[in-house]
Coordinates of C-alpha atoms and ligand atoms in Angstrom, one line a residue:
Chain D
M1 CA -12.3 15.9 -2.6
N2 CA -10.5 13.3 -4.6
L3 CA -13.5 12.0 -6.3
Y4 CA -11.6 9.8 -8.7
A5 CA -10.0 8.0 -5.8
I6 CA -13.4 7.4 -4.2
A7 CA -14.6 6.1 -7.6
A8 CA -11.6 3.9 -7.9
I9 CA -12.2 2.2 -4.5
Y10 CA -15.9 2.0 -5.1
R11 CA -15.4 0.4 -8.5
F12 CA -12.8 -2.0 -7.2
E13 CA -15.1 -3.1 -4.4
M14 CA -18.1 -3.5 -6.6
A15 CA -16.0 -5.5 -9.1
R16 CA -15.1 -7.8 -6.2
T17 CA -18.7 -8.3 -5.5
F18 CA -19.6 -9.2 -9.0
R19 CA -16.6 -11.4 -9.3
T20 CA -17.9 -13.4 -6.4
L21 CA -21.5 -13.1 -7.4
V22 CA -22.6 -16.5 -6.1
Q23 CA -20.9 -16.1 -2.7
S24 CA -21.9 -12.5 -2.3
I25 CA -25.4 -12.2 -3.6
I26 CA -26.9 -15.5 -4.4
S27 CA -25.9 -17.3 -1.2
P28 CA -27.5 -14.7 1.1
V29 CA -30.7 -14.8 -1.0
I30 CA -30.8 -18.6 -0.8
S31 CA -30.3 -18.7 2.9
T32 CA -33.1 -16.1 3.3
V33 CA -35.5 -18.3 1.3
L34 CA -34.5 -21.2 3.5
Y35 CA -35.3 -19.2 6.6
F36 CA -38.5 -18.2 5.0
I37 CA -39.5 -21.8 4.4
V38 CA -38.4 -23.0 7.8
F39 CA -39.8 -20.2 9.9
G40 CA -42.6 -19.0 7.7
A41 CA -44.1 -22.2 6.4
A42 CA -43.1 -24.7 9.1
I43 CA -43.2 -22.8 12.3
G44 CA -45.6 -20.1 11.1
S45 CA -48.3 -22.7 10.4
G46 CA -48.5 -23.1 14.2
I47 CA -48.3 -19.4 15.1
Q48 CA -50.7 -17.9 12.5
T49 CA -50.6 -14.2 13.3
I50 CA -48.6 -11.8 15.5
E51 CA -50.2 -8.4 16.2
G52 CA -52.6 -9.1 13.5
I53 CA -50.0 -9.8 10.9
H54 CA -49.6 -13.2 9.2
Y55 CA -46.4 -14.7 10.6
S56 CA -44.8 -15.3 7.2
A57 CA -45.1 -11.6 6.5
F58 CA -44.1 -10.6 10.1
I59 CA -40.6 -12.1 9.7
V60 CA -39.8 -10.4 6.4
P61 CA -38.4 -7.1 7.9
G62 CA -36.4 -9.1 10.4
L63 CA -35.0 -11.3 7.7
I64 CA -34.0 -8.4 5.6
M65 CA -32.4 -6.7 8.6
L66 CA -30.6 -9.9 9.6
T67 CA -29.0 -10.3 6.2
V68 CA -28.3 -6.7 5.6
L69 CA -26.6 -6.1 8.9
M70 CA -24.4 -9.2 8.6
Q71 CA -23.6 -8.5 4.9
S72 CA -22.7 -4.9 5.7
V73 CA -20.3 -5.8 8.4
A74 CA -18.7 -8.7 6.4
N75 CA -18.3 -6.7 3.3
A76 CA -16.8 -3.6 4.7
S77 CA -14.5 -5.5 7.1
F78 CA -13.2 -7.7 4.3
G79 CA -12.9 -4.8 2.0
I80 CA -10.4 -2.9 4.1
Y81 CA -8.8 -5.9 5.7
F82 CA -7.6 -7.4 2.4
P83 CA -5.4 -4.4 1.4
K84 CA -3.8 -4.6 4.8
F85 CA -3.3 -8.3 4.5
L86 CA -1.9 -8.1 1.0
G87 CA 0.1 -5.0 1.6
T88 CA -1.7 -3.1 -1.2
I89 CA -2.7 -0.6 1.5
Y90 CA 0.6 1.1 0.6
E91 CA -1.3 2.7 -2.3
H92 CA -4.0 4.1 -0.1
L93 CA -1.3 5.6 2.2
S94 CA 0.9 7.0 -0.5
A95 CA -1.9 8.5 -2.7
P96 CA -3.3 12.0 -2.3
V97 CA -6.4 10.5 -0.6
S98 CA -7.9 11.5 2.7
F99 CA -9.1 8.9 5.3
L100 CA -12.6 10.2 4.7
E101 CA -12.4 9.5 1.0
I102 CA -11.2 5.9 1.7
I103 CA -14.1 5.5 4.1
I104 CA -16.6 6.8 1.5
G105 CA -15.2 4.4 -1.1
Y106 CA -15.3 1.2 1.1
V107 CA -18.4 2.0 3.2
G108 CA -20.2 3.2 0.1
A109 CA -19.5 0.0 -1.8
A110 CA -20.4 -2.2 1.1
A111 CA -23.6 -0.4 1.8
T112 CA -24.6 -0.4 -1.9
K113 CA -24.1 -4.1 -2.0
S114 CA -26.1 -4.9 1.1
F115 CA -28.8 -2.5 0.0
I116 CA -29.1 -4.5 -3.2
I117 CA -29.2 -7.7 -1.3
G118 CA -31.9 -6.2 1.0
M119 CA -34.0 -5.3 -2.0
I120 CA -33.6 -8.7 -3.6
I121 CA -34.8 -10.3 -0.4
L122 CA -37.7 -8.0 -0.3
I123 CA -38.7 -8.8 -3.8
T124 CA -38.2 -12.6 -3.2
S125 CA -40.3 -12.4 -0.1
S126 CA -43.1 -10.7 -1.9
L127 CA -43.4 -13.8 -4.1
F128 CA -44.2 -15.8 -1.0
V129 CA -46.4 -13.4 0.9
P130 CA -48.4 -10.3 0.0
L131 CA -46.6 -7.3 1.5
N132 CA -48.2 -3.9 2.0
I133 CA -45.6 -1.4 3.1
S134 CA -47.1 1.3 5.3
H135 CA -44.2 3.8 5.2
P136 CA -42.2 3.0 2.1
V137 CA -40.1 6.1 2.2
W138 CA -39.1 5.4 5.8
M139 CA -38.5 1.8 5.0
I140 CA -36.0 2.7 2.3
A141 CA -34.4 5.4 4.5
L142 CA -34.0 3.1 7.4
L143 CA -32.6 0.4 5.1
V144 CA -30.0 2.9 3.8
I145 CA -29.1 4.2 7.2
N146 CA -28.5 0.7 8.6
C147 CA -26.5 -0.4 5.5
V148 CA -24.2 2.6 6.0
T149 CA -23.9 2.4 9.8
F150 CA -23.2 -1.3 9.8
S151 CA -20.7 -0.9 7.0
L152 CA -19.0 1.7 9.1
L153 CA -18.9 -0.8 11.9
G154 CA -17.5 -3.4 9.5
F155 CA -14.8 -0.9 8.4
I156 CA -13.8 -0.4 12.0
I157 CA -13.6 -4.1 12.6
G158 CA -11.5 -4.5 9.4
I159 CA -9.0 -1.9 10.5
L160 CA -8.7 -3.1 14.0
S161 CA -8.3 -6.8 13.1
N162 CA -4.8 -8.3 12.9
N163 CA -5.8 -11.6 11.4
F164 CA -8.7 -13.5 9.9
E165 CA -9.8 -14.9 13.3
Q166 CA -10.3 -11.5 14.7
L167 CA -12.1 -10.5 11.5
N168 CA -14.7 -13.2 12.0
L169 CA -14.8 -13.0 15.8
V170 CA -16.8 -9.8 16.3
P171 CA -19.4 -10.7 13.7
M172 CA -19.8 -14.2 15.1
L173 CA -19.7 -13.5 18.8
I174 CA -21.5 -10.2 18.9
I175 CA -23.4 -9.3 15.8
T176 CA -25.0 -12.6 15.0
P177 CA -26.4 -13.2 18.5
L178 CA -27.6 -9.6 18.7
V179 CA -29.4 -9.9 15.4
F180 CA -31.0 -13.3 16.2
L181 CA -32.0 -12.1 19.7
G182 CA -33.2 -8.8 18.4
G183 CA -36.7 -10.0 17.5
S184 CA -36.2 -11.0 13.9
F185 CA -38.5 -13.9 14.2
Y186 CA -40.7 -13.0 17.2
A187 CA -42.4 -10.1 18.8
L188 CA -40.9 -8.8 22.0
E189 CA -44.1 -9.5 24.0
M190 CA -43.8 -13.2 23.2
L191 CA -40.8 -13.4 25.5
P192 CA -40.9 -14.0 29.3
S193 CA -40.8 -10.6 31.0
F194 CA -37.2 -11.1 32.2
W195 CA -36.0 -11.6 28.6
Q196 CA -38.1 -8.7 27.5
T197 CA -36.0 -6.5 29.8
V198 CA -32.7 -8.0 28.6
T199 CA -33.7 -7.4 25.0
L200 CA -34.2 -3.7 25.7
F201 CA -30.4 -3.5 26.0
N202 CA -30.0 -5.0 22.5
P203 CA -29.5 -2.1 20.1
V204 CA -30.4 -4.3 17.1
M205 CA -33.8 -4.8 18.5
Y206 CA -34.6 -1.1 18.1
L207 CA -33.4 -1.2 14.5
I208 CA -35.6 -4.2 13.7
S209 CA -38.6 -2.8 15.6
V210 CA -38.6 0.4 13.7
F211 CA -38.0 -1.3 10.4
R212 CA -41.0 -3.5 11.1
W213 CA -43.0 -0.4 11.9
A214 CA -42.2 1.0 8.5
F215 CA -43.7 -2.2 7.0
F216 CA -46.7 -2.8 9.2
D217 CA -47.2 0.3 11.3
V218 CA -46.7 -1.8 14.5
A219 CA -43.6 -1.7 16.7
D220 CA -42.2 -3.4 19.9
V221 CA -40.9 -0.2 21.3
P222 CA -41.8 3.4 20.6
V223 CA -40.6 4.5 17.2
F224 CA -38.8 7.5 18.8
H225 CA -36.7 5.3 20.9
S226 CA -35.7 3.4 17.8
F227 CA -34.6 6.5 16.0
L228 CA -32.6 7.6 19.0
A229 CA -30.9 4.2 19.2
T230 CA -30.1 4.4 15.4
L231 CA -28.6 7.9 15.9
V232 CA -26.5 6.9 18.9
F233 CA -25.2 3.9 17.1
S234 CA -24.2 5.9 14.0
I235 CA -22.5 8.6 16.2
T236 CA -20.6 6.0 18.1
C237 CA -19.2 4.4 14.9
T238 CA -18.4 7.8 13.4
T239 CA -16.5 8.8 16.6
I240 CA -14.4 5.6 16.6
I241 CA -13.6 6.1 12.9
Y242 CA -12.6 9.7 13.7
W243 CA -10.3 8.6 16.4
I244 CA -8.7 6.0 14.2
F245 CA -8.2 8.6 11.6
K246 CA -6.7 11.1 14.1
T247 CA -4.2 8.7 15.5
G248 CA -3.4 6.7 12.3
Y249 CA -4.1 3.8 14.6
K250 CA -3.2 0.4 13.1
L251 CA -2.6 1.9 9.7
K252 CA 0.8 3.6 10.0
N253 CA 3.8 2.6 12.0
Chain Y
M1 CA 15.0 25.0 -4.8
P2 CA 15.5 21.2 -4.3
I3 CA 12.5 19.1 -5.2
I4 CA 12.8 17.1 -2.0
S5 CA 14.2 18.6 1.2
I6 CA 14.5 16.6 4.4
S7 CA 15.6 18.2 7.5
N8 CA 16.4 16.6 10.9
L9 CA 14.3 13.6 10.2
S10 CA 14.2 11.0 13.0
K11 CA 12.2 7.9 13.4
S12 CA 12.2 5.1 15.9
F13 CA 9.8 2.1 15.8
S14 CA 7.7 1.1 18.7
D15 CA 10.2 -1.7 19.4
G16 CA 12.9 0.8 20.0
T17 CA 14.7 0.4 16.7
N18 CA 16.2 3.8 15.7
A19 CA 15.7 3.5 12.0
L20 CA 16.4 7.2 11.1
D21 CA 18.7 9.4 13.1
D22 CA 18.7 13.1 12.2
V23 CA 18.7 12.7 8.5
N24 CA 19.3 15.7 6.3
L25 CA 19.1 15.3 2.5
E26 CA 18.2 17.4 -0.5
V27 CA 17.3 16.0 -3.9
N28 CA 17.6 18.1 -6.9
E29 CA 15.0 18.2 -9.6
G30 CA 15.8 15.9 -12.5
E31 CA 18.6 14.0 -11.0
I32 CA 19.0 10.4 -10.2
I33 CA 20.1 9.9 -6.6
A34 CA 21.0 6.5 -5.3
L35 CA 20.6 5.6 -1.6
L36 CA 23.1 3.0 -0.8
G37 CA 23.8 1.3 2.4
P38 CA 23.8 -2.2 4.1
N39 CA 20.6 -4.0 5.0
G40 CA 18.8 -2.3 7.8
A41 CA 20.5 1.0 7.1
G42 CA 17.1 2.8 6.9
K43 CA 16.7 3.3 3.2
T44 CA 13.2 1.9 3.0
T45 CA 12.2 3.8 6.1
L46 CA 13.4 7.0 4.6
I47 CA 11.4 6.4 1.4
S48 CA 8.3 5.4 3.4
A49 CA 8.5 8.6 5.4
I50 CA 8.6 10.8 2.3
C51 CA 5.8 8.9 0.7
G52 CA 3.5 9.0 3.7
L53 CA 3.6 5.3 4.6
L54 CA 4.7 6.0 8.2
K55 CA 4.7 8.6 10.8
Y56 CA 8.0 10.1 11.9
D57 CA 9.0 11.4 15.3
S58 CA 10.7 14.7 14.4
G59 CA 11.9 16.6 11.5
R60 CA 10.4 17.9 8.3
I61 CA 10.0 16.8 4.8
K62 CA 9.2 19.1 1.9
V63 CA 8.4 18.1 -1.6
N64 CA 8.3 20.8 -4.2
G65 CA 8.2 23.2 -1.4
Y66 CA 5.1 21.7 0.3
D67 CA 5.1 19.9 3.6
T68 CA 4.4 16.2 3.2
V69 CA 2.2 16.0 6.2
T70 CA 0.1 19.1 6.1
E71 CA 0.0 19.5 2.3
Y72 CA 0.0 15.8 1.5
R73 CA -2.3 16.1 -1.4
R74 CA 0.1 18.4 -3.3
T75 CA 3.2 16.4 -2.5
R76 CA 1.8 12.9 -3.0
K77 CA 0.4 13.7 -6.4
L78 CA 4.0 14.3 -7.6
I79 CA 5.3 11.0 -6.4
G80 CA 5.3 7.5 -7.8
L81 CA 6.5 4.7 -5.6
V82 CA 7.7 1.2 -6.4
P83 CA 8.1 -0.5 -3.0
Q84 CA 10.7 -3.1 -2.3
E85 CA 8.1 -5.9 -2.0
I86 CA 5.6 -7.0 -4.6
M87 CA 2.1 -6.2 -3.3
L88 CA -0.7 -6.7 -5.6
E89 CA -4.4 -7.7 -5.6
P90 CA -4.3 -11.2 -7.2
F91 CA -7.8 -11.2 -8.6
E92 CA -7.6 -8.0 -10.6
T93 CA -6.5 -7.7 -14.2
V94 CA -3.3 -5.9 -15.1
Y95 CA -5.1 -3.0 -16.8
D96 CA -7.6 -2.6 -14.0
T97 CA -5.0 -2.4 -11.3
I98 CA -3.1 0.4 -13.0
R99 CA -6.3 2.2 -13.7
F100 CA -7.0 1.9 -10.0
T101 CA -3.7 3.6 -9.1
R102 CA -4.3 6.4 -11.6
G103 CA -7.7 6.9 -10.0
M104 CA -6.3 6.9 -6.5
F105 CA -4.0 9.8 -7.6
G106 CA -6.9 11.8 -8.7
Y107 CA -6.9 11.3 -12.5
P108 CA -9.6 10.1 -14.8
E109 CA -8.9 7.0 -16.9
N110 CA -6.7 7.6 -19.9
K111 CA -6.6 4.5 -22.0
E112 CA -4.0 5.7 -24.4
L113 CA -1.6 6.7 -21.7
L114 CA -2.1 3.5 -19.6
N115 CA -1.7 1.3 -22.7
N116 CA 1.4 3.1 -23.5
I117 CA 2.9 2.4 -20.1
L118 CA 1.9 -1.2 -20.5
Q119 CA 3.6 -1.4 -23.8
K120 CA 6.9 0.1 -22.6
L121 CA 7.0 -2.5 -19.8
S122 CA 6.1 -5.4 -22.2
L123 CA 2.8 -5.9 -20.3
F124 CA 0.4 -4.9 -23.1
D125 CA -0.3 -8.5 -24.2
K126 CA -1.1 -9.4 -20.6
R127 CA -3.4 -6.4 -19.8
K128 CA -6.5 -8.6 -19.5
Q129 CA -4.8 -11.3 -17.5
M130 CA -5.3 -11.6 -13.8
I131 CA -2.3 -10.7 -11.6
K132 CA -2.3 -14.1 -10.0
E133 CA -1.5 -15.7 -13.4
L134 CA 1.7 -13.6 -13.9
S135 CA 5.3 -14.6 -13.1
G136 CA 7.3 -12.8 -10.4
G137 CA 9.1 -10.7 -13.0
M138 CA 5.8 -9.7 -14.6
K139 CA 4.4 -8.7 -11.3
R140 CA 7.3 -6.5 -10.7
R141 CA 6.7 -4.8 -14.0
V142 CA 3.1 -4.3 -12.9
M143 CA 4.4 -2.6 -9.8
I144 CA 6.4 -0.2 -11.9
A145 CA 3.5 0.4 -14.3
K146 CA 1.3 1.3 -11.3
A147 CA 3.8 3.9 -10.1
L148 CA 4.0 5.5 -13.6
S149 CA 0.2 5.5 -14.1
H150 CA -0.2 9.1 -12.9
S151 CA 2.9 10.5 -14.6
P152 CA 4.8 11.3 -11.4
K153 CA 7.5 14.0 -11.3
I154 CA 9.4 12.0 -8.7
L155 CA 9.8 8.3 -8.8
F156 CA 11.0 6.1 -5.9
L157 CA 12.4 2.7 -6.7
D158 CA 13.2 0.7 -3.7
E159 CA 15.6 -2.1 -4.7
P160 CA 14.0 -2.4 -8.1
T161 CA 16.4 -5.0 -9.4
A162 CA 16.7 -7.3 -6.4
G163 CA 16.1 -10.8 -7.7
V164 CA 15.1 -9.6 -11.1
D165 CA 16.2 -11.3 -14.4
V166 CA 18.5 -9.6 -16.9
E167 CA 15.8 -8.7 -19.4
L168 CA 13.7 -6.9 -16.9
R169 CA 16.7 -5.2 -15.5
R170 CA 17.6 -3.9 -18.9
D171 CA 14.0 -2.8 -19.6
M172 CA 13.9 -1.1 -16.2
W173 CA 17.0 0.9 -16.9
N174 CA 15.6 1.9 -20.3
V175 CA 12.5 3.2 -18.6
V176 CA 14.6 5.0 -16.0
G177 CA 16.7 6.5 -18.7
S178 CA 13.7 7.8 -20.7
L179 CA 12.1 9.2 -17.6
K180 CA 15.2 11.0 -16.7
S181 CA 15.3 12.5 -20.1
K182 CA 11.8 13.8 -19.5
G183 CA 13.0 15.5 -16.3
V184 CA 11.6 13.0 -13.8
T185 CA 13.6 13.0 -10.6
I186 CA 14.5 9.4 -9.5
V187 CA 15.4 8.2 -6.1
L188 CA 16.6 4.6 -6.0
T189 CA 18.0 2.2 -3.5
T190 CA 20.0 -0.7 -4.6
H191 CA 22.3 -3.3 -3.4
Y192 CA 24.1 -3.4 -6.7
I193 CA 26.7 -0.7 -6.5
E194 CA 27.6 -1.1 -10.2
E195 CA 24.0 0.0 -10.9
A196 CA 24.3 3.1 -8.8
E197 CA 27.7 3.7 -10.4
M198 CA 26.1 3.3 -13.9
M199 CA 22.8 5.2 -13.3
A200 CA 23.1 7.8 -10.6
D201 CA 24.2 11.4 -10.6
R202 CA 24.6 11.5 -6.9
I203 CA 25.1 9.0 -4.2
A204 CA 24.0 9.1 -0.6
L205 CA 25.4 6.5 1.8
L206 CA 23.3 5.5 4.7
N207 CA 24.4 3.4 7.7
K208 CA 22.5 2.8 10.9
G209 CA 19.9 5.5 10.1
Q210 CA 22.5 8.2 9.4
I211 CA 23.6 9.8 6.2
I212 CA 27.3 9.2 6.0
F213 CA 27.7 11.4 3.0
V214 CA 26.0 12.7 -0.1
E215 CA 28.1 13.4 -3.1
N216 CA 28.3 13.7 -6.8
K217 CA 29.3 10.4 -8.2
E218 CA 32.2 11.7 -10.3
S219 CA 33.7 13.8 -7.5
L220 CA 33.2 10.9 -5.1
M221 CA 35.0 8.5 -7.3
A222 CA 37.7 11.1 -8.0
R223 CA 38.1 12.0 -4.4
M224 CA 38.0 8.6 -3.0
G225 CA 39.1 6.6 -5.9
K226 CA 42.7 5.7 -6.0
K227 CA 44.2 4.6 -9.2
E228 CA 46.6 1.8 -9.6
L229 CA 49.2 1.3 -12.3
T230 CA 50.2 -2.3 -12.8
I231 CA 53.5 -2.7 -14.6
N232 CA 54.2 -6.2 -16.0
F233 CA 57.7 -7.4 -16.7
Q234 CA 59.0 -10.2 -18.9
S235 CA 60.8 -12.0 -16.2
P236 CA 60.1 -12.2 -12.4
I237 CA 61.8 -9.8 -10.0
S238 CA 62.8 -11.0 -6.6
S239 CA 62.8 -7.6 -4.9
I240 CA 62.1 -4.0 -5.8
P241 CA 65.3 -2.5 -7.4
E242 CA 67.3 0.0 -5.4
A243 CA 66.7 2.7 -8.1
L244 CA 62.9 2.5 -7.6
S245 CA 62.9 2.5 -3.8
K246 CA 61.7 6.1 -3.5
Y247 CA 58.3 5.1 -5.1
K248 CA 55.5 3.6 -3.2
L249 CA 55.5 0.3 -5.1
A250 CA 54.2 -3.1 -4.2
L251 CA 55.4 -6.4 -5.7
S252 CA 52.7 -8.7 -7.0
Q253 CA 52.5 -12.2 -5.7
D254 CA 53.7 -13.9 -8.9
Q255 CA 56.6 -11.4 -8.8
F256 CA 56.0 -10.5 -12.5
S257 CA 54.7 -7.0 -11.8
L258 CA 55.0 -3.9 -9.7
I259 CA 51.9 -2.0 -8.6
Y260 CA 52.0 1.8 -8.3
S261 CA 49.2 3.5 -6.4
Y262 CA 48.6 7.2 -7.1
D263 CA 46.1 9.9 -6.8
N264 CA 44.7 10.7 -10.3
K265 CA 43.6 14.1 -9.2
A266 CA 47.0 15.2 -8.1
S267 CA 48.8 17.7 -10.4
R268 CA 51.7 15.3 -10.7
T269 CA 51.1 11.6 -10.6
G270 CA 54.8 10.7 -10.7
I271 CA 54.2 8.3 -13.6
T272 CA 56.6 9.9 -16.0
R273 CA 59.5 9.9 -13.5
L274 CA 58.7 6.3 -12.5
M275 CA 58.8 5.1 -16.1
R276 CA 62.1 7.0 -16.7
D277 CA 63.6 5.3 -13.7
I278 CA 62.3 1.9 -14.7
A279 CA 64.0 2.4 -18.1
S280 CA 67.3 3.1 -16.4
T281 CA 67.1 -0.4 -14.8
N282 CA 67.6 -3.5 -16.8
L283 CA 64.0 -4.6 -16.4
I284 CA 62.1 -5.3 -19.6
L285 CA 58.5 -4.2 -19.8
Q286 CA 55.8 -6.6 -21.0
D287 CA 52.5 -4.6 -20.4
L288 CA 50.9 -1.8 -18.5
K289 CA 47.5 -1.6 -17.0
T290 CA 45.6 1.1 -14.9
S291 CA 42.6 0.5 -12.8
Q292 CA 40.3 2.6 -10.7
S293 CA 38.7 1.5 -7.4
S294 CA 35.0 1.0 -7.7
L295 CA 32.3 2.5 -5.5
E296 CA 32.1 -0.8 -3.8
D297 CA 35.7 -0.7 -2.7
I298 CA 35.1 2.8 -1.5
F299 CA 32.0 1.9 0.5
V300 CA 33.5 -1.1 2.1
R301 CA 36.3 1.0 3.2
M302 CA 34.1 3.8 4.5
I303 CA 31.7 1.6 6.4
R304 CA 34.6 -0.2 8.0
N305 CA 36.0 3.1 9.3
Ligands
ADP401 N1 7.8 -1.9 11.0 C1 9.0 -2.0 11.6 N2 9.0 -2.2 13.0 C2 10.2 -2.3 13.6 N3 11.4 -2.1 13.1 C3 11.4 -1.9 11.8 C4 10.3 -1.8 11.0 N4 10.6 -1.5 9.7 C5 12.0 -1.5 9.7 N5 12.5 -1.7 10.9 C6 13.9 -1.6 11.3 O1 14.4 -0.3 10.9 C7 15.7 -0.5 10.4 C8 15.8 0.1 9.0 O2 15.1 -0.8 8.2 P1 14.9 -0.5 6.6 O3 14.5 1.0 6.4 O4 14.0 -1.5 6.1 O5 16.4 -0.7 6.1 P2 16.9 -0.9 4.6 O6 15.8 -0.6 3.7 O7 18.0 0.1 4.5 O8 17.4 -2.3 4.5 C9 16.1 -1.9 10.5 O9 16.8 -2.1 11.7 C10 14.7 -2.6 10.6 O10 14.8 -3.8 11.3
MG402 MG1 14.9 -1.8 2.3

């Protein structure tokens, strides 16, 4: 293992984060607070409670997931796309670095960053509503797993993208809708039964459901299903990465 | 054992361009070898293949005895690359970017060494500046500093002086000179044949993806280089005198001089006899001058053939 190379990439990516502190940390936090005010205070005053949980508290896990998933994808995809765009990828290709080490560097940094953002949102939320986390260890573990998996997904998107449009396309057309329709702001049973069925095909719903379970000990779908979905999703991303690595696809002529 | 050995290397791009065609080349440790050839000859492609920037179709590359594909960790660690184009992260400082490269090559930060490199390339004062604030010449220096950050044993310079000012060019050759004296092997490509002539120990000529020849610079010049003796007279001569007709002489356009071509490696150049015969005519000498054809002349001739 070329640990110094992993550290170099990680350090570079984290430096990029802190260079753009406003854009990368403060802005997701502000938008979360806005969601909180709009959904929690405005709409929540009409809904009161879901499954016995105060609505303002109910949306916290979904809000964290929403931001964390989008941030993971955005960070990792930009992280690896930029060296391709600038040509500085020549260094990654000519250095004694394996593809795995490059992934650990970029995905590690992207995941770290979104984990920090997730924690900031959690702390910010707890200023608005009292939160009692039922399974704190699971909560942290799930957060970490999702940060990593979605950073992997972002890394894949960054490698496959040929231009900035493509880079934004997948997050905009696929991930954002999946996250919004994955039950961030409502319980599955609040939907008409047809949409309930449709939502069962949304992988993000499982992630949010189990994350909410870690908070409040209630879930839309059986926890086991959620774990299975998380596993399948991670394995899929890893397989794609492995294939890109094997073929050198889009990295080497 | 050569430090780089390339055998039967071929590469065509997906658009069908045959960029390298059965290339065989050995580079000796400690030498400076210049890859010359017209635009599109395959020089950059060859360097990229050695450094791991692209996949090749067939053939084999060994660096220090190790295969560059299966044992890439061993081979790449020895290599520093300065690509043809400037490619840098604009929002990073000069120091950070060379520390990054050193890290990528598997070494911990070494402030003294990195600052030393920056000093040699007149970058030390700019070490805390962001790359985007630097001029083009300075950026090129940064590219070189990056390549040197892990003290490579082999340095690739792909057209290092294309569009570079005189000062940087001089600094660059100073750096190259001092690296050579430390035993670093240097592979460079250049358009400026005078540079190859000045710096290189050996010259490889590429054209259309093929190596036309690889040869020691001196022996190349000697073998290929014709010498010319220009004999100036005090007054013009209308035609070559009868007494000199057995020599291969050309009359200059202004008719003031005769030009004698000879092979300077031949045991007898014929100069002594020629001068004696000239003395027997009534021509009065004004001046003598010899000149040797440059590598450029040689290559233009070779590529035309
Ligand atoms: N990525 C690429 N895709 C297609 N053709 C390429 C690519 N890179 C180089 N070539 C072609 O390969 C040939 C050799 O190019 P190159 O190695 O850059 O030449 P040189 O460095 O000697 O000028 C040229 O015909 C060039 O157009
Ligand atoms: Mg070139």
